[in-house]
Amino acid sequence: MLGSGILQGLLVTAKNFVGSFHDPARYTTLEYPEVKPALPEAYRNFPFLVCDNATDPLGTLRCVACQICEKECPPQCIYIEKSRDKKPDATGKPQIYPAVFAIDTSVCMSCQICVEVCPFDAIKMDQVFEVATTDRYAALLLDRGQLTKPNTYFHTIHPTEAAEVDARLAADRQAAEEKARVAALAKAKAPAAPQAPAAPVAKRDQTPESAP
Amino acid sequence: MNATPLANPSSGAHVRSVPGDLPGDLMEVSMGPHHPSTHGVFRMIVTLDGETIVRLKPVFGYLHRNHEKLAENTSYLGSMPYTDRLDYLNSMTNNWAYARAVEQLAGIAVPERAEYVRVILAELTRLLNHTCLAGFLMQDCGCSGTPLMYAFREREKILDLFESLSGSRMMCNYQRFGGCRVDPSAAWLAAAQQLVDGYGPFLDEFEALLTGNEILLARTQGVGRLSAALAINAGVTGPMLRATGVNYDLRKVDGYGVYPRFQFRIPLGEHGDVYDRYMIRILEMRESLAILRQALAGLPAGPIMNPAAKLRGFRPKAGEAYGRIEGPKGEIGFHLVSDGGPNPWRYHVRAPSFINLTILEDLCLGHTVADAVIILGSIDIVLGEVDR
C-alpha cells in the first residue's frame, strides 16, 4: 500500500519521541556545562610537564631538556632551551634542565607523540579541555611554569599509567642505587679509599620524595 | 543541450542567450564552496538548461593542506597523526593503511592480536562511516534532522569506544608500525561486544524508518546511475563500485590481515543508482557486525606490539611499498618511496573520496540540481581526503 513505508517510519519517530522521556538509551543529551562529561581515563588534550614535588615544581621537573620531543613533534609546537648549569634529578644525578620550555597550544594537535618518545616520563597528556581564551597569541603559548603540574595531579587523571610510571621509576632508582653501592664497595676494596662509601648516601639524601 | 559553451564558465553565475533553435537560456550556477549540501568546501559549477544539468564542473582544493609534502618532511612516525586528518571520520582505517605501507616497506611483522584489534577497529569505523553517510544522505534528500540525529546517536557510542581506547574521539593516532599503541582491556572489549549486540536492533529501526519510505524511493531510485564499465574505467572503488554489481572488495581480493579467517559476504548492487548505494551501505554494516562478532570471539591473547619495532630513529632501507586496505569509502592506499633516510622520499595517498568524485559530472548530467545534491551525498566524500 502506498504510504505504508511512511507510516512505518512515523511509528519509529513516535517511539523515539515517547522514549526520550523515560528511556535513557533514547535520551542521550548531556546538559553541559551544568553537567560535566565523565572523561575516559585515556582521554588526552594538551601535554604538561610532570614534577615530583608540588612545593618546588620547577626544581623537581623530570624533564632534562634532551629535546627529543621538540624534534619528534609533528607540528613543531615545542620550544626548549637547555640550562647552562646542572641540577640533581629524581635519581640524584646532576642533569641539565629546561631553562625555557614552551608549547604553543594553538599549534599542538594532541597527538601525544611527545609522550611516547620521552625517555624520562617527563611529559604527559593533560585532560583540561576548557581552554578558551580571548587572547589568541600569548594566552595559548604556555611556558614552563604554566605547563608544570605535580605527579599527584598525574595520578588523578591517568591513575593506571601513573602507577606504572611510578613503579618503573622506583625500579630504575633502586637499580641506580644498587649500581652505585656496588661500584663504591669495589672502589673501597681496591685502593682502600675511606671517603668513597659516603657518595651514594649523599646522593640518596638529595633524592626528592616520590609522590604518593 | 547542444548550445555553445559559455565564454568564461568560471566567472560565476550569469545568463547568456543561446543562439540557434533552443528555446531557453543556459544558466550557470556556482554551488558552493560554502554550501550545506557540499559536505565541506567543495564547489560545483553547474550549467543548467531550465532545471536540467547540462554540464557540471567540480572545483576542489579549498581544503588543501599540503599533506603529501608535509609527510615528506616529517619522520615516518610523525605522519601518523596527519593521516587521521585525511578522512576525519575514518582515522582508524587511515592509520591502518599507512601502517601497512610502512610495515611492508621495512618488513615489520605484526602480532596476531594486533591484527585482530585492527580488524575490530576497522569494522567499527565502517559502521561509523556508513551510519553517518546514511544520515547525511537523508539530510540531503530533505529529511532534515531525524535520521541524521539517530545516526549520530549511534555514532557517538562508537566514538566513545575510540576515545576510551585511544584517547581521542576522531584523531585516534592509534596504529603503530608493528602493532597498536594500547592493548584493549577486557572492559573495553566487553563494551565493544555490547555495542555490536545493540547495533543490529538500531539498524532494524533505521531501516524501518527509511528503507521502505515512498518518498525516499521516489527520490533515489533511478537517480545518478553509474555503469559498471564507467566505474571500472574511472578507478571507482568501495561501495560505489559494488553498487554497480562489480564484486571487488580488497578484504576478499587481497585477504590482508586476518580477514580470510572470517565468514562474511560482499553485498552487491544491481542498478548503481543512489538507492543501491544507500542499500549497499546498510547491508555492509550488517556484514561488519558479523565480522565484529567473530573477531571479538576469536581475539587471541599475546603481545599487541612487535617488540622489534622501533618508535624513534626509524630509517627503513631504500625501496618502495604500496599498502592498501578496503576503507569504508573504497581503496585507501599509501605509496611510499624510501631513500634510506628518516623521512619518506615520496609519499602519495590514493584517496578513495577523490577518485570516486571524478565521475560526478557523468552521474549528474540530465538530472536536476536537487538530484545533484543527493548524488554528491551518495558518493560519500570527505573533503579532507579529497583536497589533502
XYZ file of C-alpha atoms in Angstrom:
600
model
C 0.000 0.000 0.000
C 1.352 3.389 -0.932
C 2.264 5.291 2.200
C 2.766 2.267 4.434
C 6.522 2.861 4.447
C 5.989 6.426 5.637
C 3.592 5.282 8.355
C 6.059 2.670 9.495
C 8.733 5.369 9.682
C 6.465 7.669 11.647
C 5.923 4.862 14.126
C 9.693 4.780 14.679
C 9.886 8.525 15.293
C 6.900 8.303 17.665
C 8.623 5.525 19.590
C 11.782 7.612 19.856
C 9.859 10.712 20.868
C 7.991 8.956 23.661
C 11.092 7.001 24.618
C 13.119 10.177 25.008
C 11.077 10.965 28.132
C 11.747 7.769 30.028
C 14.343 5.640 28.237
C 17.950 6.702 28.949
C 19.090 4.942 25.763
C 16.991 7.367 23.728
C 17.716 10.458 25.762
C 21.428 10.914 25.370
C 21.881 14.672 25.631
C 24.193 15.920 28.352
C 23.340 19.295 29.884
C 26.841 20.716 29.511
C 28.165 22.954 31.146
C 25.883 22.295 34.128
C 26.667 18.583 33.882
C 30.286 17.779 33.134
C 31.097 14.822 30.916
C 32.802 11.829 32.520
C 36.097 11.656 30.669
C 37.624 8.261 29.982
C 40.992 7.707 31.593
C 42.742 7.576 28.233
C 41.390 10.981 27.178
C 44.147 13.349 26.107
C 44.221 17.001 25.285
C 47.415 19.024 25.645
C 50.757 18.000 27.137
C 52.010 19.050 30.570
C 55.309 18.600 32.370
C 55.471 16.339 35.401
C 57.287 17.468 38.535
C 57.892 15.212 41.520
C 57.419 17.720 44.306
C 54.432 20.050 44.276
C 56.097 22.541 46.670
C 59.015 23.089 44.287
C 57.563 22.437 40.839
C 60.310 23.958 38.704
C 63.067 22.497 40.859
C 61.843 18.914 40.576
C 60.974 18.716 36.895
C 61.604 15.313 35.390
C 62.490 16.954 32.080
C 66.210 17.009 31.332
C 65.895 19.143 28.179
C 67.021 16.338 25.888
C 64.895 17.930 23.141
C 63.668 14.616 21.750
C 60.039 15.733 21.940
C 60.923 19.017 20.282
C 62.479 17.103 17.412
C 59.748 14.492 17.080
C 56.726 16.795 17.460
C 54.986 16.639 14.043
C 53.618 20.218 14.037
C 56.737 21.570 15.800
C 54.889 23.244 18.645
C 57.514 22.658 21.387
C 60.362 25.061 22.060
C 63.135 24.164 24.540
C 66.260 25.945 25.695
C 68.757 23.974 27.734
C 70.074 25.343 31.026
C 73.761 26.188 31.390
C 74.059 24.732 34.903
C 73.002 21.326 36.232
C 70.566 20.340 38.954
C 70.126 16.898 40.552
C 67.263 14.918 39.004
C 64.976 12.320 40.603
C 67.813 9.786 40.921
C 70.195 12.375 42.297
C 72.297 12.590 39.157
C 73.174 16.171 38.144
C 71.214 16.925 34.999
C 70.561 19.760 32.619
C 67.061 21.160 32.999
C 64.922 23.182 30.569
C 65.600 26.892 31.087
C 62.785 27.568 28.614
C 60.068 25.063 27.780
C 57.140 26.417 25.797
C 54.272 24.725 23.981
C 52.138 26.632 21.534
C 48.771 25.017 22.138
C 47.297 26.765 19.112
C 49.630 24.598 17.013
C 49.573 21.405 19.113
C 47.387 18.674 17.601
C 47.198 16.492 20.728
C 48.781 13.501 19.028
C 50.793 12.534 22.150
C 53.877 11.537 20.187
C 55.906 13.673 22.644
C 54.659 11.416 25.448
C 55.563 8.259 23.591
C 59.090 9.310 22.706
C 60.016 10.832 26.098
C 62.561 8.512 27.776
C 62.142 10.225 31.176
C 58.338 10.107 31.625
C 58.571 13.872 31.934
C 55.787 14.947 29.577
C 52.252 13.582 29.807
C 48.863 14.434 28.377
C 46.505 16.665 30.329
C 42.703 16.453 30.338
C 41.793 20.131 30.667
C 39.614 20.914 27.679
C 38.026 24.216 28.673
C 40.888 26.306 27.347
C 39.040 29.066 25.501
C 40.628 32.473 25.851
C 40.176 35.965 24.458
C 43.845 36.338 23.618
C 44.830 34.187 20.719
C 48.614 34.636 20.944
C 50.149 34.952 24.410
C 47.459 33.038 26.295
C 47.813 29.988 24.075
C 51.598 29.914 24.325
C 52.205 28.068 27.588
C 55.539 28.491 29.349
C 57.392 26.223 31.750
C 55.532 27.482 34.823
C 52.091 27.005 33.293
C 52.952 23.582 31.917
C 54.342 22.097 35.123
C 51.969 20.026 37.215
C 52.762 17.662 40.092
C 52.833 13.890 39.873
C 49.844 13.759 42.251
C 47.791 15.508 39.551
C 49.001 12.961 37.005
C 47.721 10.263 39.356
C 44.268 11.825 39.488
C 43.828 11.983 35.701
C 45.608 8.831 34.459
C 45.810 6.563 37.560
C 46.793 3.372 35.729
C 49.512 4.967 33.643
C 50.824 6.971 36.622
C 51.099 3.850 38.772
C 53.050 2.103 36.017
C 55.368 5.083 35.625
C 55.979 5.310 39.377
C 56.776 1.624 39.604
C 59.182 1.874 36.692
C 60.911 4.963 38.065
C 61.226 3.388 41.529
C 62.790 0.286 39.981
C 65.192 2.439 37.955
C 66.133 4.414 41.057
C 66.736 1.247 43.039
C 68.854 -0.199 40.260
C 70.881 3.017 40.072
C 71.442 2.982 43.841
C 72.394 -0.656 43.761
C 74.872 0.039 40.983
C 76.352 2.981 42.883
C 76.677 0.901 46.035
C 78.385 -1.954 44.185
C 80.711 0.478 42.471
C 81.500 2.188 45.760
C 82.193 -1.123 47.502
C 84.520 -2.185 44.700
C 86.249 1.163 44.912
C 86.595 0.914 48.705
C 88.032 -2.576 48.456
C 90.655 -1.900 45.823
C 92.742 1.187 46.819
C 91.328 1.451 50.404
C 89.829 4.910 49.985
C 87.750 5.692 53.111
C 85.678 8.568 51.680
C 84.174 6.558 48.775
C 81.129 4.880 50.514
C 79.764 8.301 51.545
C 78.915 9.231 47.965
C 75.736 7.120 47.411
C 74.352 8.128 50.831
C 74.721 11.790 49.999
C 73.015 11.152 46.668
C 70.088 9.446 48.324
C 69.573 12.411 50.605
C 69.120 14.644 47.595
C 66.510 12.387 46.056
C 63.167 14.205 46.214
C 60.220 12.468 47.780
C 58.478 10.428 45.132
C 54.843 11.482 45.248
C 52.101 9.160 46.582
C 21.632 20.746 -24.991
C 23.930 21.427 -27.943
C 24.253 25.084 -27.063
C 27.616 26.779 -27.448
C 29.657 26.844 -24.275
C 29.701 29.927 -22.135
C 32.537 32.317 -22.810
C 34.046 32.199 -19.378
C 32.447 29.458 -17.338
C 34.351 30.119 -14.141
C 33.322 33.733 -13.754
C 30.297 32.993 -11.572
C 26.566 32.869 -12.158
C 25.392 34.568 -15.289
C 22.893 34.134 -18.055
C 23.637 34.137 -21.727
C 21.228 33.698 -24.560
C 21.664 30.585 -26.639
C 21.823 31.037 -30.376
C 20.043 28.647 -32.685
C 16.872 26.724 -32.198
C 16.941 26.186 -28.432
C 14.072 27.902 -26.724
C 15.749 28.783 -23.441
C 18.917 30.232 -21.973
C 21.665 28.346 -20.234
C 22.331 29.461 -16.707
C 25.474 28.845 -14.793
C 25.159 28.443 -11.037
C 28.028 28.141 -8.640
C 27.066 25.727 -5.879
C 29.467 26.097 -3.022
C 32.211 26.275 -1.909
C 30.243 27.268 1.177
C 27.059 25.324 0.856
C 25.461 22.938 3.345
C 24.945 20.259 0.696
C 28.540 20.118 -0.496
C 29.858 18.290 2.590
C 32.627 20.783 3.160
C 34.275 23.367 0.991
C 33.558 21.953 -2.428
C 32.319 23.890 -5.432
C 30.247 22.657 -8.333
C 29.899 24.972 -11.305
C 26.632 23.757 -12.725
C 25.324 24.771 -16.130
C 21.576 24.458 -16.290
C 19.141 24.250 -19.140
C 15.963 25.069 -17.305
C 16.372 22.828 -14.323
C 18.389 20.140 -16.086
C 22.117 19.910 -15.604
C 23.971 20.036 -18.922
C 27.423 20.497 -17.525
C 28.989 20.203 -14.091
C 32.495 21.223 -13.277
C 33.755 20.169 -9.842
C 36.259 22.555 -8.273
C 38.245 21.320 -5.326
C 41.372 22.218 -3.457
C 39.885 24.630 -0.934
C 40.974 22.393 1.930
C 44.422 21.652 0.548
C 46.918 21.297 3.408
C 49.949 20.002 1.582
C 49.574 16.632 3.245
C 51.960 14.725 0.983
C 54.781 17.258 1.148
C 54.340 17.601 4.908
C 54.802 13.854 5.220
C 57.940 14.002 3.095
C 59.403 16.440 5.604
C 58.361 14.599 8.769
C 59.552 11.336 10.237
C 57.590 8.192 9.390
C 56.042 8.266 12.852
C 55.231 11.969 12.598
C 52.983 11.377 9.586
C 50.744 9.007 11.514
C 48.692 11.722 13.258
C 48.406 13.581 9.949
C 46.722 10.571 8.360
C 43.972 10.947 10.984
C 43.157 14.241 9.355
C 42.710 12.913 5.823
C 39.304 11.373 6.131
C 38.472 12.531 9.612
C 35.610 10.073 10.007
C 37.853 7.074 9.402
C 41.092 7.774 11.214
C 41.464 4.146 12.289
C 41.457 2.797 8.736
C 43.730 5.599 7.504
C 46.170 4.723 10.292
C 45.993 1.084 9.338
C 46.631 1.685 5.629
C 49.623 3.875 6.431
C 50.969 1.418 8.997
C 50.631 -1.377 6.435
C 52.600 0.611 3.866
C 55.428 1.255 6.326
C 55.360 -2.340 7.572
C 55.726 -3.574 4.001
C 58.497 -1.080 3.359
C 60.508 -2.093 6.408
C 59.390 -5.723 6.647
C 57.915 -5.466 10.150
C 55.749 -8.358 11.319
C 52.515 -7.637 13.179
C 51.412 -9.813 16.126
C 48.202 -11.742 15.713
C 46.376 -9.916 18.479
C 47.151 -6.582 16.853
C 45.775 -7.861 13.541
C 42.535 -8.823 15.276
C 42.298 -5.474 17.050
C 42.877 -3.726 13.726
C 40.032 -5.665 12.134
C 37.748 -4.830 15.061
C 38.563 -1.136 14.820
C 38.300 -1.079 11.022
C 34.857 -2.649 11.118
C 33.739 -0.262 13.865
C 34.977 2.531 11.613
C 32.965 1.115 8.737
C 29.856 1.109 10.917
C 30.573 4.684 11.927
C 31.190 5.886 8.377
C 28.196 4.182 6.803
C 25.886 5.275 9.621
C 26.992 8.869 9.138
C 26.660 8.577 5.383
C 23.118 7.262 5.613
C 22.222 10.109 7.963
C 23.785 12.783 5.768
C 22.235 11.323 2.628
C 18.798 11.621 4.204
C 19.624 15.173 5.181
C 20.480 15.852 1.523
C 17.205 14.275 0.466
C 15.437 16.892 2.537
C 14.629 14.758 5.542
C 16.163 17.286 7.848
C 17.281 16.108 11.215
C 15.584 12.920 12.303
C 17.620 10.168 10.572
C 20.821 12.159 10.975
C 20.282 12.555 14.703
C 19.515 8.843 15.123
C 22.669 8.056 13.158
C 24.722 10.438 15.258
C 23.353 8.960 18.465
C 24.801 5.581 17.459
C 27.987 7.100 16.051
C 28.615 8.706 19.414
C 28.747 5.275 21.047
C 31.482 4.170 18.636
C 33.350 7.422 19.210
C 33.162 6.801 22.961
C 34.781 3.427 22.385
C 37.537 5.018 20.313
C 38.061 7.688 22.938
C 38.359 5.261 25.822
C 40.861 3.194 23.829
C 42.986 5.760 22.029
C 42.319 8.941 23.988
C 40.677 10.828 21.168
C 37.286 10.552 19.521
C 38.272 11.247 15.955
C 42.017 11.852 15.731
C 42.858 8.447 17.160
C 46.538 8.137 16.157
C 46.284 4.566 17.347
C 48.114 2.243 14.956
C 51.874 1.937 15.086
C 54.327 0.224 12.781
C 54.301 -3.341 14.043
C 51.130 -3.253 16.119
C 48.857 -0.951 18.038
C 49.626 1.641 20.685
C 47.377 0.444 23.521
C 46.164 -3.029 24.347
C 42.356 -3.026 24.685
C 41.299 -4.041 28.180
C 38.717 -6.674 28.960
C 36.293 -3.906 29.934
C 36.782 -2.237 26.563
C 36.175 -5.492 24.706
C 33.012 -6.064 26.741
C 31.821 -2.567 25.820
C 32.563 -3.268 22.153
C 30.616 -6.519 22.367
C 27.712 -4.654 23.925
C 27.780 -2.111 21.117
C 27.818 -4.855 18.485
C 24.873 -6.559 20.167
C 22.905 -3.332 20.198
C 23.730 -2.285 16.654
C 21.556 -4.838 14.871
C 18.367 -3.562 16.528
C 19.409 0.001 15.665
C 19.854 -0.957 12.006
C 16.430 -2.595 12.056
C 14.955 0.593 13.430
C 16.863 2.740 10.947
C 15.648 0.605 8.073
C 12.069 0.673 9.345
C 12.358 4.435 9.315
C 13.837 4.740 5.832
C 14.260 1.777 3.541
C 10.620 1.370 2.596
C 9.813 5.060 2.704
C 7.991 6.001 -0.518
C 9.481 9.497 -0.633
C 12.986 8.088 -0.343
C 12.276 5.529 -3.071
C 10.932 8.223 -5.376
C 13.908 10.486 -4.734
C 16.691 7.949 -5.056
C 15.686 5.111 -7.395
C 16.998 5.571 -10.916
C 18.890 8.721 -9.923
C 22.609 9.050 -10.638
C 23.078 5.727 -12.364
C 26.648 4.573 -12.659
C 27.515 1.833 -15.136
C 29.976 -0.847 -14.136
C 32.152 -0.042 -17.160
C 32.464 3.624 -16.264
C 33.106 2.786 -12.617
C 35.951 0.445 -13.521
C 37.431 2.841 -16.077
C 37.402 5.706 -13.618
C 39.004 3.644 -10.861
C 35.995 3.906 -8.578
C 36.264 1.579 -5.574
C 34.385 0.697 -2.450
C 30.603 0.704 -2.016
C 30.274 2.954 -5.086
C 31.761 0.226 -7.278
C 29.935 -2.622 -5.594
C 26.619 -0.829 -6.044
C 27.133 -1.286 -9.791
C 27.405 -5.040 -9.324
C 31.175 -5.446 -9.572
C 32.370 -7.919 -6.968
C 35.569 -6.228 -5.831
C 36.397 -5.919 -2.164
C 40.013 -5.835 -1.043
C 39.104 -7.749 2.099
C 38.411 -10.711 -0.218
C 40.726 -9.843 -3.130
C 43.871 -9.153 -1.080
C 42.808 -11.031 2.025
C 45.039 -8.789 4.108
C 45.336 -9.011 7.867
C 43.227 -11.800 9.318
C 40.178 -11.222 7.088
C 40.422 -14.661 5.392
C 39.597 -16.221 8.779
C 36.165 -14.623 8.938
C 32.939 -15.605 7.254
C 31.264 -12.665 5.581
C 29.541 -11.798 2.342
C 30.043 -8.906 -0.047
C 26.745 -7.171 -0.806
C 26.386 -6.167 -4.456
C 24.015 -3.736 -6.106
C 22.347 -4.053 -9.444
C 21.400 -0.636 -10.769
C 24.196 1.579 -9.498
C 21.772 4.319 -8.525
C 21.621 6.338 -5.326
C 19.242 3.861 -3.709
C 21.613 0.958 -4.384
C 24.459 2.932 -2.854
C 22.354 3.522 0.240
C 21.315 -0.135 0.488
C 24.890 -1.401 -0.061
C 25.988 0.549 2.968
C 23.192 -0.776 5.158
C 23.978 -4.347 4.077
C 27.719 -3.822 4.567
C 27.043 -2.686 8.119
C 25.268 -5.968 8.804
C 28.230 -7.892 7.404
C 30.581 -5.756 9.514
C 28.606 -6.809 12.577
C 29.148 -10.454 11.591
C 32.909 -9.841 11.259
C 32.973 -7.999 14.582
C 31.238 -10.864 16.391
C 33.750 -13.370 15.008
C 36.754 -11.144 15.689
C 35.691 -10.372 19.256
C 35.055 -14.061 19.922
C 38.360 -15.172 18.396
C 40.636 -12.435 19.736
C 43.831 -14.232 20.810
C 45.985 -13.301 23.794
C 49.536 -12.161 23.274
C 51.533 -9.030 22.605
C 49.952 -6.086 20.825
C 53.235 -4.668 19.557
C 56.107 -6.304 17.759
C 58.934 -5.816 20.311
C 61.454 -5.403 17.489
C 59.589 -2.385 16.066
C 61.329 0.913 16.712
C 59.441 4.057 17.589
C 62.231 6.596 17.221
C 65.119 6.763 14.777
C 63.206 4.687 12.255
C 65.041 4.503 8.912
C 63.752 1.846 6.525
C 66.159 0.726 3.843
C 65.805 2.189 0.362
C 62.862 0.829 -1.580
C 59.204 1.392 -2.201
C 55.957 -0.053 -0.938
C 52.259 0.367 -1.532
C 49.974 -0.542 1.339
C 46.252 -0.624 0.723
C 43.177 -1.687 2.603
C 39.460 -1.603 1.975
C 38.453 1.570 3.737
C 34.797 2.411 4.261
C 34.910 4.715 1.233
C 36.979 2.471 -1.026
C 40.588 1.518 -1.550
C 42.747 3.703 0.666
C 46.392 3.252 -0.124
C 49.716 4.816 0.730
C 52.619 4.690 -1.673
C 55.968 5.256 -0.011
C 59.385 5.562 -1.598
C 62.299 5.466 0.811
C 65.861 6.522 0.111
C 67.041 5.200 3.461
C 66.538 8.473 5.287
C 64.318 9.254 8.269
C 61.627 10.785 6.022
C 59.895 9.210 3.038
C 61.421 10.420 -0.219
C 57.993 10.280 -1.838
C 54.682 9.833 -0.088
C 51.461 9.503 -2.017
C 47.915 8.870 -0.840
C 45.425 7.071 -3.004
C 42.354 8.761 -1.618
C 39.093 6.953 -2.418
C 36.958 10.079 -1.936
C 38.964 11.951 -4.542
C 38.901 9.232 -7.186
C 35.233 8.423 -6.629
C 34.414 12.097 -7.063
C 35.849 12.283 -10.583
C 32.705 10.730 -12.085
C 30.391 13.308 -10.542
C 29.581 15.021 -13.846
C 28.704 11.757 -15.574
C 26.269 10.914 -12.798
C 24.617 14.318 -12.718
C 24.059 15.028 -16.431
C 20.376 15.146 -17.264
C 19.294 15.355 -13.634
C 18.083 18.336 -11.642
C 20.004 20.396 -9.094
C 18.180 18.666 -6.233
C 19.347 15.321 -7.629
C 22.935 16.544 -7.905
C 22.832 17.197 -4.167
C 21.872 13.619 -3.313
C 24.229 12.170 -5.938
C 27.088 14.019 -4.303
C 25.854 12.814 -0.923
C 25.752 9.203 -2.092
C 29.339 9.307 -3.396
C 30.409 9.752 0.226
C 33.256 12.230 0.176
C 35.224 13.878 2.919
C 36.929 16.999 1.669
C 39.867 16.496 3.992
C 40.749 13.462 1.915
C 39.785 14.907 -1.477
C 41.940 18.015 -1.140
C 44.593 16.612 1.223
